[in-house]
Short mmCIF file of C-alpha atoms in Angstrom, two decimals:
data_model
loop_
_atom_site.label_atom_id
_atom_site.label_comp_id
_atom_site.label_asym_id
_atom_site.label_seq_id
_atom_site.Cartn_x
_atom_site.Cartn_y
_atom_site.Cartn_z
CA UNK A 1 -0.25 0.10 0.07
CA UNK A 2 2.94 2.30 1.01
CA UNK A 3 4.66 1.54 -2.19
CA UNK A 4 1.29 2.28 -4.15
CA UNK A 5 1.56 5.60 -2.80
CA UNK A 6 4.55 6.46 -3.54
CA UNK A 7 4.68 5.69 -7.23
CA UNK A 8 1.31 8.14 -7.30
CA UNK A 9 2.86 10.72 -5.62
CA UNK A 10 6.15 10.50 -7.85
CA UNK A 11 3.44 10.62 -10.91
CA UNK A 12 1.87 13.90 -9.54
CA UNK A 13 4.93 15.44 -8.91
CA UNK A 14 5.99 14.44 -12.37
CA UNK A 15 2.76 16.28 -14.02
CA UNK A 16 3.28 19.58 -12.15
CA UNK A 17 7.17 19.70 -12.63
CA UNK A 18 6.09 19.51 -16.38
CA UNK A 19 3.30 22.01 -16.46
CA UNK A 20 5.96 25.15 -16.33
CA UNK A 21 7.71 23.19 -18.75
CA UNK A 22 4.97 23.93 -21.26
CA UNK A 23 4.29 27.35 -20.44
CA UNK A 24 7.52 27.95 -20.79
CA UNK A 25 7.79 26.77 -23.99
CA UNK A 26 4.81 28.39 -25.18
CA UNK A 27 6.20 31.60 -24.24
CA UNK A 28 9.46 31.35 -25.54
CA UNK A 29 10.08 29.89 -29.08
CA UNK A 30 12.64 27.34 -29.14
CA UNK A 31 15.98 28.59 -30.50
CA UNK A 32 15.52 26.66 -33.56
CA UNK A 33 12.95 29.03 -34.56
CA UNK A 34 15.17 32.08 -34.63
CA UNK A 35 17.85 32.49 -37.13
CA UNK A 36 21.33 31.88 -35.71
CA UNK A 37 22.49 35.67 -36.12
CA UNK A 38 19.10 36.91 -34.28
CA UNK A 39 18.96 34.41 -31.21
CA UNK A 40 18.27 35.63 -27.82
CA UNK A 41 21.62 36.54 -25.65
CA UNK A 42 22.36 35.82 -22.25
CA UNK A 43 21.49 38.76 -20.02
CA UNK A 44 21.43 37.55 -16.36
CA UNK A 45 22.37 34.03 -17.06
CA UNK A 46 18.88 33.91 -18.63
CA UNK A 47 17.80 34.19 -22.07
CA UNK A 48 15.54 37.54 -23.10
CA UNK A 49 12.82 37.86 -25.28
CA UNK A 50 9.88 40.15 -25.42
CA UNK A 51 6.64 40.02 -27.51
CA UNK A 52 4.63 42.83 -27.08
CA UNK A 53 0.76 42.08 -28.36
CA UNK A 54 -0.34 43.24 -32.06
CA UNK A 55 -2.86 46.38 -29.62
CA UNK A 56 0.14 46.80 -27.30
CA UNK A 57 1.98 47.50 -30.32
CA UNK A 58 -0.66 49.70 -31.91
CA UNK A 59 -0.81 51.95 -29.34
CA UNK A 60 2.87 52.47 -29.29
CA UNK A 61 4.45 51.51 -32.08
CA UNK A 62 7.96 50.59 -32.35
CA UNK A 63 10.59 52.09 -34.97
CA UNK A 64 14.04 50.53 -35.56
CA UNK A 65 17.08 51.24 -37.66
CA UNK A 66 19.72 49.07 -38.35
CA UNK A 67 23.05 48.95 -37.08
CA UNK A 68 25.46 50.92 -39.36
CA UNK A 69 29.04 51.39 -39.88
CA UNK A 70 29.90 55.21 -40.07
CA UNK A 71 32.57 57.36 -38.55
CA UNK A 72 32.04 59.08 -34.95
CA UNK A 73 34.44 61.75 -33.63
CA UNK A 74 34.00 61.10 -29.85
CA UNK A 75 32.30 64.01 -27.86
CA UNK A 76 34.28 65.30 -24.86
CA UNK A 77 32.37 66.11 -21.21
CA UNK A 78 34.57 68.10 -18.88
CA UNK A 79 33.36 70.99 -16.02
CA UNK A 80 34.02 74.40 -16.84
CA UNK A 81 33.71 78.14 -15.35
CA UNK A 82 31.69 81.23 -16.81
CA UNK A 83 33.43 83.86 -16.72
CA UNK A 84 33.04 87.56 -18.09
CA UNK A 85 33.85 88.03 -21.63
CA UNK A 86 37.31 90.04 -21.39
CA UNK A 87 36.86 91.55 -24.43
CA UNK A 88 33.13 93.24 -23.14
CA UNK A 89 35.02 93.97 -19.17
CA UNK A 90 36.82 97.19 -17.68
CA UNK A 91 38.36 98.44 -15.16
CA UNK A 92 37.60 101.93 -14.09
CA UNK A 93 39.52 104.07 -11.59
CA UNK A 94 41.58 107.62 -11.23
CA UNK A 95 44.81 108.73 -12.74
CA UNK A 96 45.48 110.73 -10.49
CA UNK A 97 45.61 111.02 -6.72
CA UNK A 98 42.29 112.41 -5.18
CA UNK A 99 39.14 112.39 -3.35
CA UNK A 100 36.29 111.04 -4.07
CA UNK A 101 33.62 113.85 -4.08
CA UNK A 102 30.63 112.26 -5.87
CA UNK A 103 29.53 108.77 -6.84
CA UNK A 104 26.72 108.42 -9.85
CA UNK A 105 26.33 105.01 -9.63
CA UNK A 106 25.64 101.95 -7.92
CA UNK A 107 26.29 98.07 -8.43
CA UNK A 108 24.07 96.74 -10.55
CA UNK A 109 23.59 99.92 -12.79
CA UNK A 110 22.83 99.62 -16.02
CA UNK A 111 25.41 101.80 -17.67
CA UNK A 112 26.49 103.73 -21.31
CA UNK A 113 29.96 104.37 -22.65
CA UNK A 114 31.20 107.85 -21.48
CA UNK A 115 28.51 107.36 -18.00
CA UNK A 116 29.76 109.45 -15.16
CA UNK A 117 30.23 106.76 -12.64
CA UNK A 118 32.00 108.85 -9.99
CA UNK A 119 33.83 112.23 -9.65
CA UNK A 120 37.36 112.66 -7.93
CA UNK A 121 38.58 115.72 -7.15
CA UNK A 122 42.52 116.35 -7.72
CA UNK A 123 45.04 119.16 -7.05
CA UNK A 124 46.84 117.62 -9.92
CA UNK A 125 44.11 117.98 -11.84
CA UNK A 126 43.12 121.31 -10.50
CA UNK A 127 46.93 122.43 -11.98
CA UNK A 128 46.46 121.07 -15.06
CA UNK A 129 43.47 123.07 -15.91
CA UNK A 130 45.15 126.33 -14.71
CA UNK A 131 47.97 125.77 -17.37
CA UNK A 132 45.46 124.96 -19.65
CA UNK A 133 43.70 128.54 -19.47
CA UNK A 134 46.80 129.90 -19.29
CA UNK A 135 48.16 128.39 -22.23
CA UNK A 136 44.99 129.63 -24.00
CA UNK A 137 45.10 132.91 -22.65
CA UNK A 138 48.83 133.50 -23.93
CA UNK A 139 47.89 131.55 -27.15
CA UNK A 140 45.28 133.98 -28.18
CA UNK A 141 47.41 136.75 -27.41
CA UNK A 142 50.23 135.40 -29.45
CA UNK A 143 47.85 135.11 -32.30
CA UNK A 144 46.11 138.41 -32.53
CA UNK A 145 49.99 139.75 -32.27
CA UNK A 146 51.30 137.63 -34.99
CA UNK A 147 48.23 138.93 -37.15
CA UNK A 148 49.12 142.34 -36.22
CA UNK A 149 52.20 142.16 -36.85
CA UNK A 150 51.36 140.93 -40.48
CA UNK A 151 49.43 143.84 -41.33
CA UNK A 152 51.81 145.88 -39.87
CA UNK A 153 54.72 144.14 -42.64
CA UNK A 154 51.91 144.75 -45.38
CA UNK A 155 52.03 148.25 -44.58
CA UNK A 156 55.89 148.62 -44.26
CA UNK A 157 55.03 149.53 -40.72
CA UNK A 158 57.19 146.97 -39.26
CA UNK A 159 60.13 144.72 -40.22
CA UNK A 160 59.31 141.43 -42.12
CA UNK A 161 61.66 140.04 -38.98
CA UNK A 162 59.26 141.16 -36.66
CA UNK A 163 56.61 139.26 -38.64
CA UNK A 164 58.69 135.98 -38.18
CA UNK A 165 58.74 136.76 -34.28
CA UNK A 166 55.34 137.38 -34.01
CA UNK A 167 54.31 134.09 -36.18
CA UNK A 168 57.07 131.95 -34.15
CA UNK A 169 55.48 133.29 -30.53
CA UNK A 170 52.24 132.40 -31.90
CA UNK A 171 52.94 128.38 -33.11
CA UNK A 172 54.90 128.20 -29.57
CA UNK A 173 52.06 129.24 -27.26
CA UNK A 174 49.63 127.17 -29.66
CA UNK A 175 51.97 124.22 -28.99
CA UNK A 176 51.41 124.98 -25.03
CA UNK A 177 48.16 124.63 -25.48
CA UNK A 178 48.01 121.24 -27.31
CA UNK A 179 50.58 120.01 -24.61
CA UNK A 180 48.24 121.59 -21.65
CA UNK A 181 45.42 119.64 -23.32
CA UNK A 182 47.16 116.19 -23.82
CA UNK A 183 48.17 116.27 -19.83
CA UNK A 184 44.61 116.56 -19.04
CA UNK A 185 43.48 113.52 -21.24
CA UNK A 186 46.63 111.64 -19.61
CA UNK A 187 44.92 112.13 -16.28
CA UNK A 188 41.76 110.77 -17.49
CA UNK A 189 39.80 114.18 -18.42
CA UNK A 190 38.00 113.37 -21.45
CA UNK A 191 37.75 115.65 -24.66
CA UNK A 192 34.32 116.60 -23.85
CA UNK A 193 35.35 118.28 -20.19
CA UNK A 194 38.27 120.01 -21.87
CA UNK A 195 36.20 121.92 -24.80
CA UNK A 196 33.69 122.44 -21.74
CA UNK A 197 36.57 123.72 -19.35
CA UNK A 198 38.08 125.90 -22.69
CA UNK A 199 34.65 127.26 -22.84
CA UNK A 200 33.70 128.58 -19.69
CA UNK A 201 31.32 125.68 -19.15
CA UNK A 202 33.79 123.18 -16.92
CA UNK A 203 32.72 121.73 -13.63
CA UNK A 204 34.80 122.56 -10.38
CA UNK A 205 38.33 123.30 -10.50
CA UNK A 206 40.60 120.00 -10.30
CA UNK A 207 37.72 117.85 -10.84
CA UNK A 208 37.81 114.51 -13.20
CA UNK A 209 34.71 112.61 -13.94
CA UNK A 210 35.16 108.73 -14.13
CA UNK A 211 33.09 107.48 -16.71
CA UNK A 212 32.58 104.06 -18.20
CA UNK A 213 34.23 102.98 -21.23
CA UNK A 214 31.38 100.76 -22.29
CA UNK A 215 27.63 99.60 -22.34
CA UNK A 216 27.41 97.12 -19.17
CA UNK A 217 26.73 96.68 -15.94
CA UNK A 218 28.17 98.11 -12.84
CA UNK A 219 29.40 94.40 -11.14
CA UNK A 220 31.91 96.31 -8.42
CA UNK A 221 31.93 99.51 -6.98
CA UNK A 222 35.32 99.50 -4.73
CA UNK A 223 35.45 103.01 -3.10
CA UNK A 224 32.88 105.20 -0.83
CA UNK A 225 32.19 108.87 -0.60
CA UNK A 226 35.06 110.90 0.43
CA UNK A 227 37.72 108.08 0.32
CA UNK A 228 41.17 109.28 -0.68
CA UNK A 229 42.38 107.15 -3.56
CA UNK A 230 45.63 107.11 -5.42
CA UNK A 231 46.56 106.82 -9.02
CA UNK A 232 45.38 104.01 -11.08
CA UNK A 233 42.80 102.79 -7.92
CA UNK A 234 40.40 100.12 -9.23
CA UNK A 235 37.09 102.36 -8.04
CA UNK A 236 34.41 100.28 -10.48
CA UNK A 237 34.06 97.37 -13.24
CA UNK A 238 31.64 97.69 -15.82
CA UNK A 239 31.01 94.19 -17.93
CA UNK A 240 28.53 93.61 -20.90
CA UNK A 241 26.70 90.66 -19.57
CA UNK A 242 25.34 90.27 -23.32
CA UNK A 243 28.75 88.11 -23.97
CA UNK A 244 30.02 85.56 -21.42
CA UNK A 245 33.09 82.96 -21.61
CA UNK A 246 32.90 79.68 -20.29
CA UNK A 247 36.86 78.25 -19.46
CA UNK A 248 37.33 75.07 -19.83
CA UNK A 249 41.35 72.36 -19.44
CA UNK A 250 41.49 69.82 -21.29
CA UNK A 251 44.20 67.49 -21.50
CA UNK A 252 46.69 67.15 -24.74
CA UNK A 253 45.58 63.53 -25.66
CA UNK A 254 41.75 65.25 -25.93
CA UNK A 255 42.89 68.40 -27.85
CA UNK A 256 43.08 66.36 -31.09
CA UNK A 257 39.54 66.25 -31.23
CA UNK A 258 38.74 70.09 -30.61
CA UNK A 259 38.81 73.05 -33.00
CA UNK A 260 37.55 76.44 -33.39
CA UNK A 261 34.22 77.06 -34.07
CA UNK A 262 33.08 73.22 -32.91
CA UNK A 263 29.65 73.04 -31.63
CA UNK A 264 29.26 73.00 -27.53
CA UNK A 265 26.37 71.90 -25.54
CA UNK A 266 26.37 73.82 -21.75
CA UNK A 267 24.10 72.31 -19.18
CA UNK A 268 23.98 74.14 -15.37
CA UNK A 269 22.43 72.92 -11.93
CA UNK A 270 21.11 76.46 -11.86
CA UNK A 271 19.10 75.53 -15.02
CA UNK A 272 17.74 72.08 -14.78
CA UNK A 273 16.75 69.86 -18.38
CA UNK A 274 17.37 73.15 -20.19
CA UNK A 275 20.57 73.12 -22.74
CA UNK A 276 22.78 75.93 -23.70
CA UNK A 277 24.15 76.01 -27.50
CA UNK A 278 27.20 77.73 -28.17
CA UNK A 279 30.65 77.40 -29.91
CA UNK A 280 34.32 76.96 -29.22
CA UNK A 281 35.85 80.45 -29.63
CA UNK A 282 39.59 79.54 -29.27
CA UNK A 283 41.84 76.91 -28.17
CA UNK A 284 45.61 77.73 -26.40
CA UNK A 285 48.48 76.01 -28.65
CA UNK A 286 50.32 75.92 -25.81
CA UNK A 287 50.32 73.28 -23.35
CA UNK A 288 50.63 73.58 -19.37
CA UNK A 289 53.86 72.49 -18.15
CA UNK A 290 52.21 71.55 -14.29
CA UNK A 291 48.97 70.25 -15.74
CA UNK A 292 49.67 68.84 -18.74
CA UNK A 293 46.23 71.09 -20.05
CA UNK A 294 45.64 73.39 -22.34
CA UNK A 295 43.01 76.22 -21.99
CA UNK A 296 39.81 76.23 -24.21
CA UNK A 297 37.38 78.84 -24.31
CA UNK A 298 33.79 78.99 -25.27
CA UNK A 299 32.16 82.00 -26.41
CA UNK A 300 28.63 82.13 -25.46
CA UNK A 301 25.67 85.00 -25.38
CA UNK A 302 23.91 85.42 -22.38
CA UNK A 303 20.83 83.37 -21.65
CA UNK A 304 18.17 85.76 -19.89
CA UNK A 305 20.29 85.47 -16.80
CA UNK A 306 20.49 81.79 -16.45
CA UNK A 307 23.94 81.46 -17.16
CA UNK A 308 26.17 83.66 -14.30
CA UNK A 309 29.78 84.34 -14.22
CA UNK A 310 31.28 82.18 -11.43
CA UNK A 311 28.95 79.50 -11.85
CA UNK A 312 30.21 75.55 -12.91
CA UNK A 313 28.97 74.29 -16.21
CA UNK A 314 29.05 70.73 -17.77
CA UNK A 315 30.22 71.17 -21.30
CA UNK A 316 29.94 68.75 -24.39
CA UNK A 317 31.86 69.12 -26.82
CA UNK A 318 30.60 67.66 -29.80
CA UNK A 319 32.48 65.41 -32.20
CA UNK A 320 32.96 66.86 -35.56
CA UNK A 321 32.82 63.82 -37.89
CA UNK A 322 35.25 65.40 -40.47
CA UNK A 323 37.64 64.67 -37.38
CA UNK A 324 36.80 61.18 -36.88
CA UNK A 325 39.36 58.14 -37.62
CA UNK A 326 37.97 54.65 -39.21
CA UNK A 327 34.33 53.73 -39.63
CA UNK A 328 32.86 51.90 -36.53
CA UNK A 329 29.36 50.31 -35.91
CA UNK A 330 26.96 53.07 -34.97
CA UNK A 331 23.40 52.98 -33.34
CA UNK A 332 21.44 56.20 -32.39
CA UNK A 333 21.76 56.89 -28.94
CA UNK A 334 17.96 56.80 -27.75
CA UNK A 335 18.48 52.59 -28.83
CA UNK A 336 21.05 51.89 -26.40
CA UNK A 337 18.87 50.86 -22.60
CA UNK A 338 20.96 50.50 -19.02
CA UNK A 339 20.03 47.12 -17.12
CA UNK A 340 21.68 45.99 -13.97
CA UNK A 341 24.40 48.61 -14.79
CA UNK A 342 24.73 46.98 -18.30
CA UNK A 343 24.02 48.68 -21.60
CA UNK A 344 21.53 46.78 -24.14
CA UNK A 345 19.95 46.74 -27.61
CA UNK A 346 16.76 45.29 -28.41
CA UNK A 347 17.61 43.34 -31.41
CA UNK A 348 14.87 42.10 -33.93
CA UNK A 349 14.03 38.45 -33.68
CA UNK A 350 11.54 37.30 -35.36
CA UNK A 351 8.29 38.65 -33.62
CA UNK A 352 9.80 39.58 -31.06
CA UNK A 353 12.99 41.31 -29.41
CA UNK A 354 15.81 39.97 -27.79
CA UNK A 355 17.85 41.88 -24.86
CA UNK A 356 21.62 41.99 -26.42
CA UNK A 357 24.51 43.00 -24.03
CA UNK A 358 26.52 45.45 -26.00
CA UNK A 359 30.09 46.94 -25.14
CA UNK A 360 29.51 51.23 -26.16
CA UNK A 361 32.38 53.14 -26.72
CA UNK A 362 33.05 56.74 -27.98
CA UNK A 363 29.70 58.80 -28.47
CA UNK A 364 28.90 61.55 -31.27
CA UNK A 365 25.98 63.54 -31.00
CA UNK A 366 23.04 61.24 -31.31
CA UNK A 367 25.53 58.39 -32.33
CA UNK A 368 26.95 55.86 -29.75
CA UNK A 369 29.95 53.39 -31.29
CA UNK A 370 28.92 49.78 -30.45
CA UNK A 371 32.02 47.90 -30.06
CA UNK A 372 30.53 44.51 -29.67
CA UNK A 373 26.98 42.48 -29.18
CA UNK A 374 25.42 43.04 -32.57
CA UNK A 375 26.39 43.43 -36.45
CA UNK A 376 26.30 45.67 -39.06
CA UNK A 377 22.62 45.43 -40.30
CA UNK A 378 20.90 43.55 -37.36
CA UNK A 379 17.73 46.12 -36.77
CA UNK A 380 17.22 47.39 -33.34
CA UNK A 381 14.71 48.96 -31.59
CA UNK A 382 14.63 53.10 -30.99
CA UNK A 383 11.31 54.72 -30.14
CA UNK A 384 9.81 52.20 -27.67
CA UNK A 385 13.00 50.68 -26.80
CA UNK A 386 12.43 52.08 -23.48
CA UNK A 387 8.82 50.39 -23.51
CA UNK A 388 10.58 47.46 -24.17
CA UNK A 389 12.85 47.58 -21.27
CA UNK A 390 9.95 47.95 -18.86
CA UNK A 391 8.43 44.56 -20.46
CA UNK A 392 11.37 42.89 -19.82
CA UNK A 393 11.96 43.85 -15.87
CA UNK A 394 8.50 42.99 -15.49
#
């Protein structure tokens, strides 16, 4: 009796154990039904095949593309820092010692080229202004004397010698005026201020205005009202925030893939999800002996305040196919999915798609190099690859 029960139990277990095998066979067609080149690849020790129902495919169409041989110039991704465009940045300060008697601009103020930022009172400027006025007075008198001597010489009342001396004196005094004007300009007094002084419409004696040399924004003010300043004190910094630079340091091994005019994509934590497009403006031909890197300058237009000087950004220098080496296998970036830390492609296999582990290489724009796992001509999913991944992980 016990023997009979044992035989009956074994038979039941045998039938029960066969049921999953039958179901598995129905879910996954035998390998012989799939061409050798399209057999499922191992992923985590198990062959994986995803088959979607017609209804699912109608709702979420899967688009495919062939694995192609093409040239890929690798992208380079490095971290850089945003800074002012040095061609649109100015430091403003007095060229003579003196005292700040008026402040006309504060940090953050937009200014135009020539706008007064501050006024400095200086004894040296006062002396130079007085010298100019004296020189102009002497030059005026000498010019009138020269005209009088010329008229007298024509009437034979004075000698030709006296006329020549008068003309020489007038020329000398005129030169003194020009020298006095140049001295004031050397002190930072502009042409407009000099002309106003000579016409008697100038400001207070000894005062020199500090003017913005460019259109921009005051980004720094380092002086206060009443402060004594020395020659070449950095009083203001003015920057045109419409133009900025991003500075990168690249290792010498990467420089062969970089050239002026190359497209760049910039990303910042301050503007998550946004991509700012720019171009390489300059590649330093010299290598820093200490760091073994060369500087690369990215020139950008300001993006409505979303990039700021001092900010760190991630820059992706998009590879240029003209600088690419030999042909390699490649697929669109969207086709590559990640499962358990491995890169996979979904290759068409009969009515479904098999998950194929692959080794990826360089990337360039929307293309990614595939070093192993597929061959040229294999058809892989692009749009809808993420859906296949979701089905795979169910």
